[in-house]
PDB file of C-alpha atoms in Angstrom:
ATOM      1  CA  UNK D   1     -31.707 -60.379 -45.353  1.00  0.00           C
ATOM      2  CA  UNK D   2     -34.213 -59.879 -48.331  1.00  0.00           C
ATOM      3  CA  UNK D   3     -32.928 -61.481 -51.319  1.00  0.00           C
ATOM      4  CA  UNK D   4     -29.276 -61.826 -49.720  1.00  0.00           C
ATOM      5  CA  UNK D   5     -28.821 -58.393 -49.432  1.00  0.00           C
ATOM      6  CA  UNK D   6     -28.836 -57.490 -45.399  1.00  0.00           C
ATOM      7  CA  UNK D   7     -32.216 -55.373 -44.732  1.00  0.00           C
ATOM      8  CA  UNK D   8     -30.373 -52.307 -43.322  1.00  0.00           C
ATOM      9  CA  UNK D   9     -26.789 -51.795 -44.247  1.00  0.00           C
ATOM     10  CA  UNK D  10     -24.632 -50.571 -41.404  1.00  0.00           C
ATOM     11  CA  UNK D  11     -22.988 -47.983 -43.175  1.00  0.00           C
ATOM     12  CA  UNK D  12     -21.540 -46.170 -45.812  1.00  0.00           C
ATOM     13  CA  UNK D  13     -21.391 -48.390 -49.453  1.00  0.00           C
ATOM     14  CA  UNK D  14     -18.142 -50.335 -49.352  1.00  0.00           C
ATOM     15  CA  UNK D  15     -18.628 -50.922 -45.893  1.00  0.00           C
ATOM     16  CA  UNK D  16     -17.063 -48.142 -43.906  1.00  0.00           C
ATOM     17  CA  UNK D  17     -19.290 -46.823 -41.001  1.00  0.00           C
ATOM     18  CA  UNK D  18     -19.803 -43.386 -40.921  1.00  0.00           C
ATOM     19  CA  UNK D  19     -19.664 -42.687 -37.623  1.00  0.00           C
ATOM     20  CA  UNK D  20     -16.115 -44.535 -37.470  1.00  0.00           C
ATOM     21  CA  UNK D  21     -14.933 -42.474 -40.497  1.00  0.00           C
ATOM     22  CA  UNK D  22     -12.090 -40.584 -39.697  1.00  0.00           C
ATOM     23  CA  UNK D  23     -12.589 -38.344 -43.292  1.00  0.00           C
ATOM     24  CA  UNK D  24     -16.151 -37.510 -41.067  1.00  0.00           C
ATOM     25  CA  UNK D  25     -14.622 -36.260 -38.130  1.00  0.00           C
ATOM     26  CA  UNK D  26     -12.121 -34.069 -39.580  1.00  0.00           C
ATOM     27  CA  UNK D  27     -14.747 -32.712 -42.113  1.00  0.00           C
ATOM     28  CA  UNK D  28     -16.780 -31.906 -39.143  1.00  0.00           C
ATOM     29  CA  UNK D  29     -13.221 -30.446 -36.913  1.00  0.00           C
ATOM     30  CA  UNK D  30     -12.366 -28.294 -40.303  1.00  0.00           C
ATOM     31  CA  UNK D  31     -16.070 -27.430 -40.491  1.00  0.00           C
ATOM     32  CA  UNK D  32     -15.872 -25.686 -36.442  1.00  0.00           C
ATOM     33  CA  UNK D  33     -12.717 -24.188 -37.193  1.00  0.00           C
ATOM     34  CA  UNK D  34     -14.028 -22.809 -40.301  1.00  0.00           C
ATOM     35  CA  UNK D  35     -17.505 -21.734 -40.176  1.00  0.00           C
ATOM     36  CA  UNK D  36     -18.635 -21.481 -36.514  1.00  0.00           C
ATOM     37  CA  UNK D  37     -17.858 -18.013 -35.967  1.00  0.00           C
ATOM     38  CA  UNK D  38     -19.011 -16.559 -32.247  1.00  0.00           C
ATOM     39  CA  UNK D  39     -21.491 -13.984 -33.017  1.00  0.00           C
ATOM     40  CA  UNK D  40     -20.628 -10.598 -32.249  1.00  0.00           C
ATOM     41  CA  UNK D  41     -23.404  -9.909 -29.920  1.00  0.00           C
ATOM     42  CA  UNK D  42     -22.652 -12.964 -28.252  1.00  0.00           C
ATOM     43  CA  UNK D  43     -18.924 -12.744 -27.279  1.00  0.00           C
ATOM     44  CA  UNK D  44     -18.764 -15.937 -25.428  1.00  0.00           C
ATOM     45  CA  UNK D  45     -15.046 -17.671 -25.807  1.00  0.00           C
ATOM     46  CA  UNK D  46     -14.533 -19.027 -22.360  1.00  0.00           C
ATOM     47  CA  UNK D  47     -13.216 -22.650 -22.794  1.00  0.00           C
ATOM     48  CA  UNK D  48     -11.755 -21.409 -26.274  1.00  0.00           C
ATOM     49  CA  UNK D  49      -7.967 -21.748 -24.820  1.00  0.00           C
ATOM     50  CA  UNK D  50      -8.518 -25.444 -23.863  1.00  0.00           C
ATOM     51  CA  UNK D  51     -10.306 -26.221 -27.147  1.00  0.00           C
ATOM     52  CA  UNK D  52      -7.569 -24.921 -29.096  1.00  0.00           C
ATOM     53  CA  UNK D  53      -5.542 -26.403 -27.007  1.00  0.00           C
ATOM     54  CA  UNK D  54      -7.054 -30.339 -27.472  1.00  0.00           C
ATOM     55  CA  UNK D  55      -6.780 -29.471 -31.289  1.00  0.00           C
ATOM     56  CA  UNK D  56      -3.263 -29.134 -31.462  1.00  0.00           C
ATOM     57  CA  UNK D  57      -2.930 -31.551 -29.461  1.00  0.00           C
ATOM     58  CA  UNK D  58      -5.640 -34.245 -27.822  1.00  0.00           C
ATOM     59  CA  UNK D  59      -3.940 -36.723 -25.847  1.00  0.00           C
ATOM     60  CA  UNK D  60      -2.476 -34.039 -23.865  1.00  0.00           C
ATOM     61  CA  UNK D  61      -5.475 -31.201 -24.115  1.00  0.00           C
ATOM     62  CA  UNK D  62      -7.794 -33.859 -23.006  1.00  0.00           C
ATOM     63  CA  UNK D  63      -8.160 -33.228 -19.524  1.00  0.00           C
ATOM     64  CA  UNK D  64      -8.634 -29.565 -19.608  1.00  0.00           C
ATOM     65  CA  UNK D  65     -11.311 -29.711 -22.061  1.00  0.00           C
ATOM     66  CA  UNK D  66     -12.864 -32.289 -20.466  1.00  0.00           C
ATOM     67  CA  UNK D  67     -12.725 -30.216 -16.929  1.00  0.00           C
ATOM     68  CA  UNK D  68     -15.125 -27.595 -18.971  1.00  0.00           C
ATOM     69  CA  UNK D  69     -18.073 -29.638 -19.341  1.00  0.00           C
ATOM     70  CA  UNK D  70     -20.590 -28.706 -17.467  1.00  0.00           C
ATOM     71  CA  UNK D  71     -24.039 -30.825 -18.143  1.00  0.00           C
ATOM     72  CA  UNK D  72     -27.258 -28.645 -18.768  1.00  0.00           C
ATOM     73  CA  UNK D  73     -24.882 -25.167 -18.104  1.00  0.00           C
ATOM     74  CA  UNK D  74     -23.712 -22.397 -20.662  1.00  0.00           C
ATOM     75  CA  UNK D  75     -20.527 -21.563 -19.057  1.00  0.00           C
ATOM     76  CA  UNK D  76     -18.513 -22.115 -22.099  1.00  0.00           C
ATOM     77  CA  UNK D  77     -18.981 -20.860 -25.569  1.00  0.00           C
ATOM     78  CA  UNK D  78     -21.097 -23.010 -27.956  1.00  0.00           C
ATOM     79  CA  UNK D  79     -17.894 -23.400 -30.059  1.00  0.00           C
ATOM     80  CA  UNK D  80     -16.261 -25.188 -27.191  1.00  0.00           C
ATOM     81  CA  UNK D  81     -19.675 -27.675 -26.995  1.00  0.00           C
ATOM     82  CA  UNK D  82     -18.764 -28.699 -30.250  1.00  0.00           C
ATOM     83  CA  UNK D  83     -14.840 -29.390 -29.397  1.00  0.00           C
ATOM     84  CA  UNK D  84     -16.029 -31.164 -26.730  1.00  0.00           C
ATOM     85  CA  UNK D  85     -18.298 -33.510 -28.303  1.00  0.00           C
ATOM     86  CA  UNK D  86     -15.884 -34.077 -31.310  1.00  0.00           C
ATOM     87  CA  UNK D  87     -13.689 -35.296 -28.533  1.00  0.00           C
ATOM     88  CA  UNK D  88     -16.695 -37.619 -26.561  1.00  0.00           C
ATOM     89  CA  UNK D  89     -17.446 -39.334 -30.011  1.00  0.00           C
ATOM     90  CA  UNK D  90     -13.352 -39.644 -30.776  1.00  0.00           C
ATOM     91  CA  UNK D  91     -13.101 -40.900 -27.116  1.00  0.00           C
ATOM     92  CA  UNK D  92     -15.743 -43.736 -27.484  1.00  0.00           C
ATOM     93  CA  UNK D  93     -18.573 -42.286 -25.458  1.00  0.00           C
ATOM     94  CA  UNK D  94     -21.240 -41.402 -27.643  1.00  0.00           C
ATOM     95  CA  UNK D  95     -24.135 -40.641 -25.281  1.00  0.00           C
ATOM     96  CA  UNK D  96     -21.934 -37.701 -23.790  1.00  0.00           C
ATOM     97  CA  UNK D  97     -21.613 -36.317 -27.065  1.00  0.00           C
ATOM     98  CA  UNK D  98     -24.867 -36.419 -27.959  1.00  0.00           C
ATOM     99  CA  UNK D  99     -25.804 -34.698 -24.813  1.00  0.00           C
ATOM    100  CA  UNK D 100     -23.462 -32.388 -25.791  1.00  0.00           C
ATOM    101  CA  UNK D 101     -24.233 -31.625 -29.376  1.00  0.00           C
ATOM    102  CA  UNK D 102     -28.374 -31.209 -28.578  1.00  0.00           C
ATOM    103  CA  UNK D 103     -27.492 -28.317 -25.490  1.00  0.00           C
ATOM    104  CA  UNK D 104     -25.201 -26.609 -28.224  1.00  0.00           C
ATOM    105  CA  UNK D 105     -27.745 -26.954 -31.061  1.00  0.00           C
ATOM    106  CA  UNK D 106     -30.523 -25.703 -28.531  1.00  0.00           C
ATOM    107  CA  UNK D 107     -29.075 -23.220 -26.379  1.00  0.00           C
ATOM    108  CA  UNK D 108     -30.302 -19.809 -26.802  1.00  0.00           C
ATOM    109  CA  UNK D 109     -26.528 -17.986 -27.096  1.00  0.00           C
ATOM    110  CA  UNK D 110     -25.647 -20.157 -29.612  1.00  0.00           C
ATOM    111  CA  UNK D 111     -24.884 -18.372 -33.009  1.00  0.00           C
ATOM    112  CA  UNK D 112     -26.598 -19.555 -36.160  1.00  0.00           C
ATOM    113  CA  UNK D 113     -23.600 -21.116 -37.963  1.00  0.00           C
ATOM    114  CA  UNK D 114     -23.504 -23.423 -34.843  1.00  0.00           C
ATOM    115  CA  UNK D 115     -26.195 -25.264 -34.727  1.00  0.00           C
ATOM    116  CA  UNK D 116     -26.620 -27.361 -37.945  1.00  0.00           C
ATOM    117  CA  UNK D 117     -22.860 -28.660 -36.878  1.00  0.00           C
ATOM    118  CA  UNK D 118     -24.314 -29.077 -33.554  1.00  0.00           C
ATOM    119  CA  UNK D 119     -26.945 -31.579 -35.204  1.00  0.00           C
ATOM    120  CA  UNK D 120     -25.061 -33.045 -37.796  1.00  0.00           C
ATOM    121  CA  UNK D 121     -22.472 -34.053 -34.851  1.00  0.00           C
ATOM    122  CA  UNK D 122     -25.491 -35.419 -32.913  1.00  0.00           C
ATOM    123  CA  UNK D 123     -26.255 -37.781 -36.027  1.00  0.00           C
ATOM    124  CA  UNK D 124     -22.536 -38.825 -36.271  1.00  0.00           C
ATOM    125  CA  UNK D 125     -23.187 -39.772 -32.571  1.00  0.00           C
ATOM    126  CA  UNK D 126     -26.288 -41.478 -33.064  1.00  0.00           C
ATOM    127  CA  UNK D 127     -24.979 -43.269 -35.820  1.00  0.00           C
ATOM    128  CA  UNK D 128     -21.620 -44.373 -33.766  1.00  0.00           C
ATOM    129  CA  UNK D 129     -23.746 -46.258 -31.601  1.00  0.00           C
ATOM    130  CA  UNK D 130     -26.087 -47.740 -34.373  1.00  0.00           C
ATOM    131  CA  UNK D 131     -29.104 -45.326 -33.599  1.00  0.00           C
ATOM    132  CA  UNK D 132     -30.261 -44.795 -37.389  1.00  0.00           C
ATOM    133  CA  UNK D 133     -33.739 -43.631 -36.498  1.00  0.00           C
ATOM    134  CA  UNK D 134     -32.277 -40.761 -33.703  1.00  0.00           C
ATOM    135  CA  UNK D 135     -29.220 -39.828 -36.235  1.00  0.00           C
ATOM    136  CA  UNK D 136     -31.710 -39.124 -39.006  1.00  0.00           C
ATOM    137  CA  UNK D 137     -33.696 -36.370 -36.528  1.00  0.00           C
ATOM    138  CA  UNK D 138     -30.057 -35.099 -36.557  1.00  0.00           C
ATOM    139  CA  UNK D 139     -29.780 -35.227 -39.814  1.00  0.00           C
ATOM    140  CA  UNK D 140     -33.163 -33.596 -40.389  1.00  0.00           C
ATOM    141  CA  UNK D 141     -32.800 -31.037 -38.317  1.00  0.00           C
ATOM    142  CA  UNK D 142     -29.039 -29.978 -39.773  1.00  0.00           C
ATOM    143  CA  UNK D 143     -30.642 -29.087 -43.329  1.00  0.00           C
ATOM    144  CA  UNK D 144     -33.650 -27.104 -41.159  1.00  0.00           C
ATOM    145  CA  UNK D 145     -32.066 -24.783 -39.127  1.00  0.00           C
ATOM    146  CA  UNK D 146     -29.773 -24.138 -42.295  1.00  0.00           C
ATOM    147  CA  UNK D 147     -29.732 -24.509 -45.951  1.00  0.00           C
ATOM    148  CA  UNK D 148     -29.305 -28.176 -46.756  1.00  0.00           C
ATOM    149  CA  UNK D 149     -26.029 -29.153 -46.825  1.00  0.00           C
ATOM    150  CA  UNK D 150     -24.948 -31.316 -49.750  1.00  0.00           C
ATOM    151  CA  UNK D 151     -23.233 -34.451 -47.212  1.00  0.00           C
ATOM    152  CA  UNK D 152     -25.723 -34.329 -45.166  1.00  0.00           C
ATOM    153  CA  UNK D 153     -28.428 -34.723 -48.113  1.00  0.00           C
ATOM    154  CA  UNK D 154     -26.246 -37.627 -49.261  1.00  0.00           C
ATOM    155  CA  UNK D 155     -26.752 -39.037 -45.812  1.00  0.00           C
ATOM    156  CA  UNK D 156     -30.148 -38.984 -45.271  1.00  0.00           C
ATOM    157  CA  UNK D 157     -30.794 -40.733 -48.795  1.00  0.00           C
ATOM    158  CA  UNK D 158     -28.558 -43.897 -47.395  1.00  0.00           C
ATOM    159  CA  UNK D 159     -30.549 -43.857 -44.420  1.00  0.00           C
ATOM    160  CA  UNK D 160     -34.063 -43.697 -47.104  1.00  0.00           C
ATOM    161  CA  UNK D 161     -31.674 -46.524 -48.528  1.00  0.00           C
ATOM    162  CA  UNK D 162     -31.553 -48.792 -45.706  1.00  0.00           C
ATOM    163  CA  UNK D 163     -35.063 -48.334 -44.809  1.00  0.00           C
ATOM    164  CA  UNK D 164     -35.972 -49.680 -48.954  1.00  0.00           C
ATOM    165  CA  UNK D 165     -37.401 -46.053 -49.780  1.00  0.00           C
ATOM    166  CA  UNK D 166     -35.252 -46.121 -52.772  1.00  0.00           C
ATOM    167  CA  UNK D 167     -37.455 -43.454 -54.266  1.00  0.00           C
ATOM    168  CA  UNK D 168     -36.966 -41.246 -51.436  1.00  0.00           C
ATOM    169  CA  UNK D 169     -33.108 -41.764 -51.475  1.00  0.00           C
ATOM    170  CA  UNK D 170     -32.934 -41.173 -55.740  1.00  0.00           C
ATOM    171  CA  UNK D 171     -34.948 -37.909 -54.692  1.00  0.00           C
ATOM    172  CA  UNK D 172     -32.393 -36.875 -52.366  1.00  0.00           C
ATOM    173  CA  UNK D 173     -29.368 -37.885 -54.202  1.00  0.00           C
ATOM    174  CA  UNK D 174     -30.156 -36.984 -58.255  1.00  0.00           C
ATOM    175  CA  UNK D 175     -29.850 -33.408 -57.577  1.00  0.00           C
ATOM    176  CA  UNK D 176     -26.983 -33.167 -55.952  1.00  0.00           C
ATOM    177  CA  UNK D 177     -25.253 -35.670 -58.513  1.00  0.00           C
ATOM    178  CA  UNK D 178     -26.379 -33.831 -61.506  1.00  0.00           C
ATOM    179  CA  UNK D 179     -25.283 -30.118 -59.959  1.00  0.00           C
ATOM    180  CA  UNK D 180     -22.382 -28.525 -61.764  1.00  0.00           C
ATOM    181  CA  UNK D 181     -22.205 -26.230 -58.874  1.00  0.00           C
ATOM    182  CA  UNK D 182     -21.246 -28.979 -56.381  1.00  0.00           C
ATOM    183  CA  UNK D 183     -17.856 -30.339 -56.108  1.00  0.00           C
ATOM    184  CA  UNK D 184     -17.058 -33.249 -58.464  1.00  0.00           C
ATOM    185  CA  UNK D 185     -16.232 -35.289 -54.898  1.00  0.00           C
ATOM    186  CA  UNK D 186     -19.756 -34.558 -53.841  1.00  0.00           C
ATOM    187  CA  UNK D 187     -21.276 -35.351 -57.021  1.00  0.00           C
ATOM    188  CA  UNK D 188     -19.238 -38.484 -57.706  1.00  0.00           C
ATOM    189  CA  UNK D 189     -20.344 -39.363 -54.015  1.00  0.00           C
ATOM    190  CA  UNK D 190     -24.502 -38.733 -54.675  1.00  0.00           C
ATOM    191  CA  UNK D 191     -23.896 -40.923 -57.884  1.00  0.00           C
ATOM    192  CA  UNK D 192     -22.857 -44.092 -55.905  1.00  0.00           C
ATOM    193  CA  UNK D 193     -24.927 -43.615 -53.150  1.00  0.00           C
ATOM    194  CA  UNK D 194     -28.190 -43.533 -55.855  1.00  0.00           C
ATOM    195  CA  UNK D 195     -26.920 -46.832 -57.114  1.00  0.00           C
ATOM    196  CA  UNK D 196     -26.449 -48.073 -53.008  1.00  0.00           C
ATOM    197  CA  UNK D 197     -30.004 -47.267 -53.070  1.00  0.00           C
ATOM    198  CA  UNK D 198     -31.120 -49.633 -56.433  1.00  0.00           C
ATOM    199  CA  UNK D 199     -28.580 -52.686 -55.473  1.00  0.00           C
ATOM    200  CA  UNK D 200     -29.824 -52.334 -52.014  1.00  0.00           C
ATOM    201  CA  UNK D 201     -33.456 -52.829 -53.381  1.00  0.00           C
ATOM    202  CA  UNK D 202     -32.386 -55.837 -55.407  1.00  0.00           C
ATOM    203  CA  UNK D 203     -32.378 -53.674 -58.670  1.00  0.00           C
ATOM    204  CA  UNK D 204     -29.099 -54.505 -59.900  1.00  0.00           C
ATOM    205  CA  UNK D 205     -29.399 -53.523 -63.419  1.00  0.00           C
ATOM    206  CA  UNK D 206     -30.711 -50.178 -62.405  1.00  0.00           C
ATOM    207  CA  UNK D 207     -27.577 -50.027 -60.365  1.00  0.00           C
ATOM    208  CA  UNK D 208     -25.145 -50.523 -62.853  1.00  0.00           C
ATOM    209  CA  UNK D 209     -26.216 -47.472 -64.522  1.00  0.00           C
ATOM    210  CA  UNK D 210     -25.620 -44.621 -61.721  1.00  0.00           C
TER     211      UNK D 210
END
């Protein structure tokens, strides 16, 4: 505690974890569906049945997709790595999905649009089992394989939040707030996290504004 506010807050303001967030784990499900295309010189889709499977429905696509995974192996696409370590982290075991998440974000098949999802899944693993320091690598490495991705920026200043570099985290989060480009969600997001930051820090007035 410093000043009786906790040293490290263990999650997102208003006290929802992100790791436990289901908004986070369908953001990162749409965000597979959506973006992580298999490249066309790479036309690996084994697995891609049971994925889609497990999508539509995961109590009963379970099994299959859990049949796939192969540690340290490529046999199934990188798309299907994902899937699977959506499912690990929905299924409670966050060390499988981080092993997981780092073979799809480092394998050499694996297209480009995989692997910052590949790392920011890694961070939501790291930060499901209360690994700050390892989900900020994640984090890091999400917005430098790739452009930085608004959410994940936002992240990474709560994490420069909890550790009291409120600088840092204002630095992150002002540009995103004040972008007319980003979505008025994202912005409205950036805005409370940069006043997370100040109350964190015991700056209360400074909060009020943001």
């Amino acid at each position: 505690m410093r000043g009786g506010v906790p040293s490290r807050p263990r999650g997102l303001p208003g006290g929802a974890v992100p790791a436990s967030c289901s908004s986070m784990r369908w953001i990162l499900i749409a965000a597979v569906l959506v973006t992580a295309r298999p490249a066309t010189a790479q036309p690996n889709l084994r697995g891609l049945g049971e994925a889609q499977a497990y999508m539509r429905d995961p109590p009963a696509g379970r099994a299959a997709l859990r049949a796939l995974d192969r540690p340290g192996t490529d046999e199934v696409a990188p798309l299907v790595q994902l899937i699977l370590g959506v499912m690990y982290v929905r299924d409670g075991n966050p060390g499988a999905a981080v092993r997981v998440f780092r073979f799809a974000a480092t394998r050499p098949d694996a297209p480009a649009s995989v692997r910052p999802i590949a790392w920011n899944g890694l961070a939501w693993a790291e930060l499901s089992r209360g690994d700050f320091g390892a989900a900020r690598v994640g984090l890091e490495m999400a917005n430098t394989v790739a452009p930085p991705n608004p959410l994940t920026t936002i992240l990474l200043g709560l994490l420069d939040a909890g550790d009291g570099a409120v600088d840092a985290a204002r630095e992150r989060l002002t540009p995103i707030a004040a972008d007319l480009r980003a979505a008025p969600a994202l912005r409205a997001v950036a805005r409370y996290a940069a006043a997370f930051a100040r109350y964190h820090a015991g700056d209360y007035p400074g909060a009020a504004p943001e």
